[in-house]
PDB file of C-alpha atoms in Angstrom:
ATOM      1  CA  SER A   1       0.693  13.944  10.553  1.00 90.00           C
ATOM      2  CA  TYR A   2       0.302  14.381   6.819  1.00 96.00           C
ATOM      3  CA  VAL A   3      -3.195  13.880   5.435  1.00 97.00           C
ATOM      4  CA  LEU A   4      -4.241  12.939   1.899  1.00 98.00           C
ATOM      5  CA  THR A   5      -7.837  13.670   0.897  1.00 98.00           C
ATOM      6  CA  GLN A   6      -9.632  11.850  -1.914  1.00 98.00           C
ATOM      7  CA  PRO A   7     -13.266  12.058  -3.033  1.00 98.00           C
ATOM      8  CA  PRO A   8     -15.129   8.924  -1.926  1.00 98.00           C
ATOM      9  CA  SER A   9     -16.515   8.270  -5.372  1.00 98.00           C
ATOM     10  CA  VAL A  10     -16.226   9.241  -9.018  1.00 98.00           C
ATOM     11  CA  SER A  11     -18.557   8.113 -11.787  1.00 98.00           C
ATOM     12  CA  VAL A  12     -17.885   8.168 -15.494  1.00 97.00           C
ATOM     13  CA  ALA A  13     -19.408   6.753 -18.664  1.00 97.00           C
ATOM     14  CA  PRO A  14     -17.437   4.282 -20.765  1.00 97.00           C
ATOM     15  CA  GLY A  15     -15.127   6.001 -23.224  1.00 97.00           C
ATOM     16  CA  GLN A  16     -14.996   9.191 -21.188  1.00 97.00           C
ATOM     17  CA  THR A  17     -12.179  10.533 -19.016  1.00 98.00           C
ATOM     18  CA  ALA A  18     -12.060   9.992 -15.247  1.00 98.00           C
ATOM     19  CA  ARG A  19     -10.100  12.283 -12.999  1.00 98.00           C
ATOM     20  CA  ILE A  20      -9.421  11.307  -9.392  1.00 98.00           C
ATOM     21  CA  THR A  21      -7.885  13.910  -7.133  1.00 98.00           C
ATOM     22  CA  CYS A  22      -5.657  13.608  -4.089  1.00 98.00           C
ATOM     23  CA  GLY A  23      -5.291  16.679  -1.932  1.00 98.00           C
ATOM     24  CA  GLY A  24      -2.525  17.424   0.524  1.00 98.00           C
ATOM     25  CA  ASN A  25      -0.611  20.372   1.887  1.00 97.00           C
ATOM     26  CA  ASN A  26       1.997  21.280  -0.752  1.00 97.00           C
ATOM     27  CA  ILE A  27       1.682  17.799  -2.227  1.00 98.00           C
ATOM     28  CA  GLY A  28       3.388  19.129  -5.340  1.00 97.00           C
ATOM     29  CA  SER A  29       6.675  18.909  -3.452  1.00 97.00           C
ATOM     30  CA  LYS A  30       6.240  15.167  -2.902  1.00 97.00           C
ATOM     31  CA  SER A  31       6.254  12.130  -5.168  1.00 97.00           C
ATOM     32  CA  VAL A  32       2.759  10.709  -5.480  1.00 98.00           C
ATOM     33  CA  HIS A  33       1.927   7.117  -6.295  1.00 98.00           C
ATOM     34  CA  TRP A  34      -1.409   5.587  -7.290  1.00 98.00           C
ATOM     35  CA  TYR A  35      -2.793   2.097  -6.761  1.00 98.00           C
ATOM     36  CA  GLN A  36      -5.780   0.315  -8.254  1.00 98.00           C
ATOM     37  CA  GLN A  37      -7.594  -2.284  -6.174  1.00 98.00           C
ATOM     38  CA  LYS A  38     -10.375  -4.470  -7.505  1.00 98.00           C
ATOM     39  CA  PRO A  39     -12.698  -6.365  -5.140  1.00 96.00           C
ATOM     40  CA  GLY A  40     -11.007  -9.303  -3.453  1.00 95.00           C
ATOM     41  CA  GLN A  41      -7.634  -8.513  -4.992  1.00 97.00           C
ATOM     42  CA  ALA A  42      -4.381  -6.976  -3.833  1.00 98.00           C
ATOM     43  CA  PRO A  43      -3.558  -3.417  -4.884  1.00 98.00           C
ATOM     44  CA  VAL A  44      -1.699  -2.823  -8.130  1.00 98.00           C
ATOM     45  CA  LEU A  45       0.629   0.124  -8.705  1.00 98.00           C
ATOM     46  CA  VAL A  46      -0.607   2.071 -11.748  1.00 98.00           C
ATOM     47  CA  VAL A  47       1.313   5.352 -11.513  1.00 98.00           C
ATOM     48  CA  TYR A  48       4.458   6.213  -9.546  1.00 97.00           C
ATOM     49  CA  ASP A  49       6.509   9.360  -9.035  1.00 97.00           C
ATOM     50  CA  ASP A  50       3.563  11.549 -10.059  1.00 97.00           C
ATOM     51  CA  SER A  51       3.332  10.477 -13.683  1.00 97.00           C
ATOM     52  CA  ASP A  52       5.373   7.367 -14.507  1.00 97.00           C
ATOM     53  CA  ARG A  53       3.737   4.070 -15.398  1.00 98.00           C
ATOM     54  CA  PRO A  54       5.011   0.622 -14.428  1.00 96.00           C
ATOM     55  CA  SER A  55       5.454  -1.788 -17.285  1.00 95.00           C
ATOM     56  CA  GLY A  56       2.180  -3.368 -18.332  1.00 96.00           C
ATOM     57  CA  ILE A  57       0.001  -0.434 -17.289  1.00 97.00           C
ATOM     58  CA  PRO A  58      -1.925   1.047 -20.232  1.00 97.00           C
ATOM     59  CA  GLU A  59      -1.060   4.539 -21.469  1.00 97.00           C
ATOM     60  CA  ARG A  60      -4.645   5.469 -20.643  1.00 98.00           C
ATOM     61  CA  PHE A  61      -3.457   5.899 -17.034  1.00 98.00           C
ATOM     62  CA  SER A  62      -1.597   9.131 -16.374  1.00 98.00           C
ATOM     63  CA  GLY A  63      -0.839  11.383 -13.447  1.00 98.00           C
ATOM     64  CA  SER A  64      -0.003  14.948 -12.571  1.00 98.00           C
ATOM     65  CA  ASN A  65       0.931  16.782  -9.400  1.00 98.00           C
ATOM     66  CA  SER A  66       1.094  20.477  -8.602  1.00 97.00           C
ATOM     67  CA  GLY A  67       0.401  22.758  -5.697  1.00 97.00           C
ATOM     68  CA  ASN A  68      -1.979  21.092  -3.262  1.00 98.00           C
ATOM     69  CA  THR A  69      -3.504  18.545  -5.651  1.00 98.00           C
ATOM     70  CA  ALA A  70      -2.352  15.428  -7.459  1.00 98.00           C
ATOM     71  CA  THR A  71      -4.571  13.898 -10.129  1.00 98.00           C
ATOM     72  CA  LEU A  72      -4.889  10.438 -11.615  1.00 98.00           C
ATOM     73  CA  THR A  73      -6.411  10.615 -15.082  1.00 98.00           C
ATOM     74  CA  ILE A  74      -7.882   7.586 -16.821  1.00 98.00           C
ATOM     75  CA  SER A  75      -8.673   8.177 -20.482  1.00 98.00           C
ATOM     76  CA  ARG A  76     -11.124   6.186 -22.550  1.00 98.00           C
ATOM     77  CA  VAL A  77     -12.485   4.500 -19.445  1.00 98.00           C
ATOM     78  CA  GLU A  78     -13.426   0.838 -19.746  1.00 97.00           C
ATOM     79  CA  ALA A  79     -15.681  -1.308 -17.593  1.00 97.00           C
ATOM     80  CA  GLY A  80     -12.591  -3.123 -16.329  1.00 97.00           C
ATOM     81  CA  ASP A  81     -11.279   0.102 -14.792  1.00 98.00           C
ATOM     82  CA  GLU A  82     -14.006  -0.006 -12.157  1.00 98.00           C
ATOM     83  CA  ALA A  83     -12.102  -0.269  -8.870  1.00 98.00           C
ATOM     84  CA  ASP A  84     -10.921   1.581  -5.800  1.00 98.00           C
ATOM     85  CA  TYR A  85      -7.990   3.936  -6.335  1.00 98.00           C
ATOM     86  CA  TYR A  86      -5.573   5.085  -3.627  1.00 98.00           C
ATOM     87  CA  CYS A  87      -2.921   7.781  -3.656  1.00 98.00           C
ATOM     88  CA  GLN A  88       0.195   7.465  -1.516  1.00 98.00           C
ATOM     89  CA  VAL A  89       3.181   9.563  -0.509  1.00 97.00           C
ATOM     90  CA  TRP A  90       6.190   9.281   1.759  1.00 97.00           C
ATOM     91  CA  ASP A  91       6.022  11.913   4.488  1.00 95.00           C
ATOM     92  CA  SER A  92       9.640  12.693   5.342  1.00 94.00           C
ATOM     93  CA  SER A  93       8.702  14.810   8.360  1.00 95.00           C
ATOM     94  CA  SER A  94       7.264  11.772  10.142  1.00 94.00           C
ATOM     95  CA  ASP A  95       9.015   8.944   8.248  1.00 94.00           C
ATOM     96  CA  HIS A  96       5.610   7.489   7.464  1.00 96.00           C
ATOM     97  CA  GLN A  97       4.018   6.149   4.326  1.00 96.00           C
ATOM     98  CA  VAL A  98       0.614   7.814   3.944  1.00 97.00           C
ATOM     99  CA  PHE A  99      -2.382   6.595   1.949  1.00 98.00           C
ATOM    100  CA  GLY A 100      -5.381   8.585   0.882  1.00 98.00           C
ATOM    101  CA  GLY A 101      -8.788   7.323   1.921  1.00 98.00           C
ATOM    102  CA  GLY A 102      -9.483   5.860  -1.508  1.00 98.00           C
ATOM    103  CA  THR A 103     -11.878   6.672  -4.341  1.00 98.00           C
ATOM    104  CA  LYS A 104     -14.372   4.225  -5.783  1.00 98.00           C
ATOM    105  CA  LEU A 105     -14.527   4.605  -9.552  1.00 98.00           C
ATOM    106  CA  THR A 106     -17.863   3.560 -11.010  1.00 98.00           C
ATOM    107  CA  VAL A 107     -18.241   3.040 -14.739  1.00 97.00           C
ATOM    108  CA  LEU A 108     -21.829   3.840 -15.618  1.00 94.00           C
TER     109      LEU A 108
ATOM    110  CA  GLU B   1       8.173 -14.097 -11.471  1.00 96.00           C
ATOM    111  CA  VAL B   2       7.963 -12.094  -8.263  1.00 97.00           C
ATOM    112  CA  GLN B   3       5.888 -13.848  -5.623  1.00 98.00           C
ATOM    113  CA  LEU B   4       4.976 -12.795  -2.114  1.00 98.00           C
ATOM    114  CA  VAL B   5       3.011 -15.247   0.003  1.00 98.00           C
ATOM    115  CA  GLU B   6       1.735 -14.249   3.429  1.00 98.00           C
ATOM    116  CA  SER B   7       0.846 -16.715   6.167  1.00 98.00           C
ATOM    117  CA  GLY B   8       0.125 -16.797   9.872  1.00 97.00           C
ATOM    118  CA  GLY B   9      -3.203 -15.028   9.996  1.00 97.00           C
ATOM    119  CA  GLY B  10      -6.123 -16.285  12.016  1.00 97.00           C
ATOM    120  CA  LEU B  11      -8.441 -15.654  14.932  1.00 98.00           C
ATOM    121  CA  VAL B  12      -6.897 -14.320  18.125  1.00 98.00           C
ATOM    122  CA  LYS B  13      -8.361 -12.907  21.330  1.00 98.00           C
ATOM    123  CA  PRO B  14      -7.849  -9.286  22.350  1.00 98.00           C
ATOM    124  CA  GLY B  15      -4.511  -8.921  24.092  1.00 98.00           C
ATOM    125  CA  GLY B  16      -3.115 -11.912  22.263  1.00 98.00           C
ATOM    126  CA  SER B  17      -0.190 -12.246  19.884  1.00 98.00           C
ATOM    127  CA  LEU B  18       0.326 -13.434  16.335  1.00 98.00           C
ATOM    128  CA  ARG B  19       3.304 -13.669  13.985  1.00 98.00           C
ATOM    129  CA  LEU B  20       2.821 -13.100  10.288  1.00 98.00           C
ATOM    130  CA  SER B  21       5.286 -14.326   7.692  1.00 98.00           C
ATOM    131  CA  CYS B  22       5.829 -13.397   4.073  1.00 98.00           C
ATOM    132  CA  ALA B  23       7.792 -15.744   1.818  1.00 98.00           C
ATOM    133  CA  ALA B  24       9.426 -14.010  -1.133  1.00 98.00           C
ATOM    134  CA  SER B  25      10.641 -15.511  -4.385  1.00 98.00           C
ATOM    135  CA  GLY B  26      11.509 -14.496  -7.925  1.00 97.00           C
ATOM    136  CA  PHE B  27      13.793 -11.592  -6.991  1.00 97.00           C
ATOM    137  CA  THR B  28      16.859 -10.789  -4.911  1.00 97.00           C
ATOM    138  CA  PHE B  29      15.094 -10.328  -1.585  1.00 97.00           C
ATOM    139  CA  SER B  30      18.096  -8.821   0.167  1.00 97.00           C
ATOM    140  CA  SER B  31      18.169  -5.900  -2.281  1.00 97.00           C
ATOM    141  CA  TYR B  32      14.693  -4.591  -1.564  1.00 97.00           C
ATOM    142  CA  SER B  33      12.847  -2.888   1.239  1.00 97.00           C
ATOM    143  CA  MET B  34       9.650  -4.512   2.421  1.00 98.00           C
ATOM    144  CA  ASN B  35       6.402  -3.236   3.841  1.00 97.00           C
ATOM    145  CA  TRP B  36       3.325  -4.394   5.714  1.00 98.00           C
ATOM    146  CA  VAL B  37       0.063  -2.710   4.738  1.00 98.00           C
ATOM    147  CA  ARG B  38      -3.332  -3.627   6.173  1.00 98.00           C
ATOM    148  CA  GLN B  39      -6.941  -3.181   5.184  1.00 98.00           C
ATOM    149  CA  ALA B  40      -9.786  -3.468   7.668  1.00 98.00           C
ATOM    150  CA  PRO B  41     -12.990  -5.010   6.301  1.00 97.00           C
ATOM    151  CA  GLY B  42     -14.655  -2.538   3.938  1.00 96.00           C
ATOM    152  CA  LYS B  43     -12.048   0.140   4.644  1.00 98.00           C
ATOM    153  CA  GLY B  44      -9.070   1.673   2.899  1.00 98.00           C
ATOM    154  CA  LEU B  45      -5.386   0.836   2.901  1.00 98.00           C
ATOM    155  CA  GLU B  46      -3.339   1.612   6.007  1.00 98.00           C
ATOM    156  CA  TRP B  47       0.445   1.490   6.087  1.00 98.00           C
ATOM    157  CA  VAL B  48       1.732  -0.514   9.051  1.00 98.00           C
ATOM    158  CA  SER B  49       5.514  -0.783   8.856  1.00 97.00           C
ATOM    159  CA  SER B  50       8.541  -0.714   6.564  1.00 97.00           C
ATOM    160  CA  ILE B  51      12.030  -2.213   6.786  1.00 97.00           C
ATOM    161  CA  SER B  52      15.032  -1.468   4.617  1.00 97.00           C
ATOM    162  CA  SER B  53      16.967  -4.138   2.771  1.00 96.00           C
ATOM    163  CA  SER B  54      19.577  -4.590   5.493  1.00 96.00           C
ATOM    164  CA  SER B  55      17.189  -3.832   8.382  1.00 96.00           C
ATOM    165  CA  SER B  56      19.045  -0.594   9.058  1.00 96.00           C
ATOM    166  CA  TYR B  57      15.896   1.496   8.775  1.00 96.00           C
ATOM    167  CA  ILE B  58      12.618   0.481  10.384  1.00 97.00           C
ATOM    168  CA  TYR B  59       9.466   2.573  10.596  1.00 97.00           C
ATOM    169  CA  TYR B  60       6.056   2.036  12.166  1.00 97.00           C
ATOM    170  CA  ALA B  61       2.656   3.653  11.989  1.00 97.00           C
ATOM    171  CA  ASP B  62       1.704   5.385  15.215  1.00 97.00           C
ATOM    172  CA  SER B  63      -1.214   2.987  15.625  1.00 97.00           C
ATOM    173  CA  VAL B  64       1.069  -0.043  16.008  1.00 98.00           C
ATOM    174  CA  LYS B  65       4.308   1.395  17.378  1.00 97.00           C
ATOM    175  CA  GLY B  66       5.337  -0.380  20.566  1.00 97.00           C
ATOM    176  CA  ARG B  67       3.057  -3.357  19.848  1.00 98.00           C
ATOM    177  CA  PHE B  68       4.241  -4.631  16.462  1.00 98.00           C
ATOM    178  CA  THR B  69       7.770  -5.578  15.383  1.00 98.00           C
ATOM    179  CA  ILE B  70       8.857  -5.956  11.779  1.00 98.00           C
ATOM    180  CA  SER B  71      11.873  -8.088  10.917  1.00 98.00           C
ATOM    181  CA  ARG B  72      13.376  -9.992   8.027  1.00 98.00           C
ATOM    182  CA  ASP B  73      15.699 -12.914   7.374  1.00 98.00           C
ATOM    183  CA  ASN B  74      17.476 -12.358   4.091  1.00 98.00           C
ATOM    184  CA  ALA B  75      18.970 -15.844   4.189  1.00 98.00           C
ATOM    185  CA  LYS B  76      15.444 -17.275   4.236  1.00 98.00           C
ATOM    186  CA  ASN B  77      13.901 -14.690   1.874  1.00 98.00           C
ATOM    187  CA  SER B  78      11.316 -13.978   4.523  1.00 98.00           C
ATOM    188  CA  LEU B  79       9.611 -10.998   6.120  1.00 98.00           C
ATOM    189  CA  TYR B  80       7.882 -11.109   9.495  1.00 98.00           C
ATOM    190  CA  LEU B  81       5.481  -9.089  11.589  1.00 98.00           C
ATOM    191  CA  GLN B  82       5.246  -9.899  15.273  1.00 98.00           C
ATOM    192  CA  MET B  83       1.979  -8.511  16.596  1.00 98.00           C
ATOM    193  CA  ASN B  84       1.454  -8.241  20.347  1.00 98.00           C
ATOM    194  CA  SER B  85      -1.292  -6.740  22.515  1.00 98.00           C
ATOM    195  CA  LEU B  86      -3.740  -7.127  19.662  1.00 98.00           C
ATOM    196  CA  ARG B  87      -6.913  -5.073  19.616  1.00 98.00           C
ATOM    197  CA  ALA B  88     -10.204  -5.401  17.780  1.00 98.00           C
ATOM    198  CA  GLU B  89      -9.171  -2.513  15.539  1.00 98.00           C
ATOM    199  CA  ASP B  90      -6.197  -4.552  14.306  1.00 98.00           C
ATOM    200  CA  THR B  91      -8.637  -6.828  12.480  1.00 98.00           C
ATOM    201  CA  ALA B  92      -7.672  -6.595   8.823  1.00 98.00           C
ATOM    202  CA  VAL B  93      -6.161  -8.269   5.818  1.00 98.00           C
ATOM    203  CA  TYR B  94      -2.399  -7.831   6.112  1.00 98.00           C
ATOM    204  CA  TYR B  95      -0.425  -7.483   2.895  1.00 98.00           C
ATOM    205  CA  CYS B  96       3.317  -7.671   2.468  1.00 98.00           C
ATOM    206  CA  ALA B  97       4.614  -5.519  -0.364  1.00 98.00           C
ATOM    207  CA  ARG B  98       7.982  -4.894  -1.975  1.00 97.00           C
ATOM    208  CA  GLY B  99       9.583  -1.494  -2.395  1.00 95.00           C
ATOM    209  CA  THR B 100      12.917  -0.470  -3.850  1.00 88.00           C
ATOM    210  CA  THR B 101      13.596   1.600  -0.741  1.00 90.00           C
ATOM    211  CA  VAL B 102      11.485   2.508   2.272  1.00 89.00           C
ATOM    212  CA  VAL B 103      10.428   5.768   0.624  1.00 90.00           C
ATOM    213  CA  THR B 104       9.454   4.330  -2.758  1.00 92.00           C
ATOM    214  CA  PRO B 105       6.106   2.808  -3.719  1.00 94.00           C
ATOM    215  CA  ALA B 106       5.248  -0.861  -3.398  1.00 96.00           C
ATOM    216  CA  ASP B 107       5.527  -2.444  -6.823  1.00 96.00           C
ATOM    217  CA  TYR B 108       4.524  -5.997  -5.886  1.00 97.00           C
ATOM    218  CA  TRP B 109       2.008  -7.158  -3.298  1.00 98.00           C
ATOM    219  CA  GLY B 110       1.061 -10.490  -1.823  1.00 98.00           C
ATOM    220  CA  GLN B 111      -2.537 -11.669  -1.680  1.00 97.00           C
ATOM    221  CA  GLY B 112      -2.820 -10.963   2.028  1.00 98.00           C
ATOM    222  CA  THR B 113      -3.614 -12.881   5.191  1.00 98.00           C
ATOM    223  CA  LEU B 114      -6.628 -12.165   7.392  1.00 98.00           C
ATOM    224  CA  VAL B 115      -6.161 -11.386  11.060  1.00 98.00           C
ATOM    225  CA  THR B 116      -9.300 -11.344  13.196  1.00 98.00           C
ATOM    226  CA  VAL B 117      -9.114 -10.088  16.758  1.00 98.00           C
ATOM    227  CA  SER B 118     -12.217 -11.095  18.652  1.00 97.00           C
ATOM    228  CA  SER B 119     -13.252 -12.746  21.883  1.00 96.00           C
TER     229      SER B 119
END
């Protein structure tokens, strides 16, 4: 089955740029989606189809996808961005949705 | 406003059964695929099952296939998850989530319902 690998944690100072990676075999050929989840809350979609943003999501959130790595980039990080972030793809070979293990973003 | 409200969670013994429901409002339910996603305490998200708008396409995670059954009633704007032969490892918050199709991301999520499997 398809596996998505994320770093367990990423730390960044306020105002800096956070980059969260999502690794998978030839992930560049798939559409990658990203969710933000704050403690005690349901996940929120922040980036879909590699780099598109749902309405209401700040432009500070962006995404890219190439080769074996997709990346969620958060510019000008704010304290309120502290959360867990998950990548997701549809694996057509197994007809399964697949989530990465999640990355905890800490704002120092 | 899109709303998804899960219900039916609770404490159940290993080997037991439970039926989760998700009441949808604020959108044309019959036009969207729906998903169940779970999260064990302190763990990450795990996809459980997806169903297309007309129930023509249904998919399950390997961990629940043969034990769980997803269904929907478009006339009642409701999604269901029948869970049988429950195990301790099924303990989790279960979220229902809307998708445009079964292969697209979930753009709206409910607040979840907790299922605890324990003797």
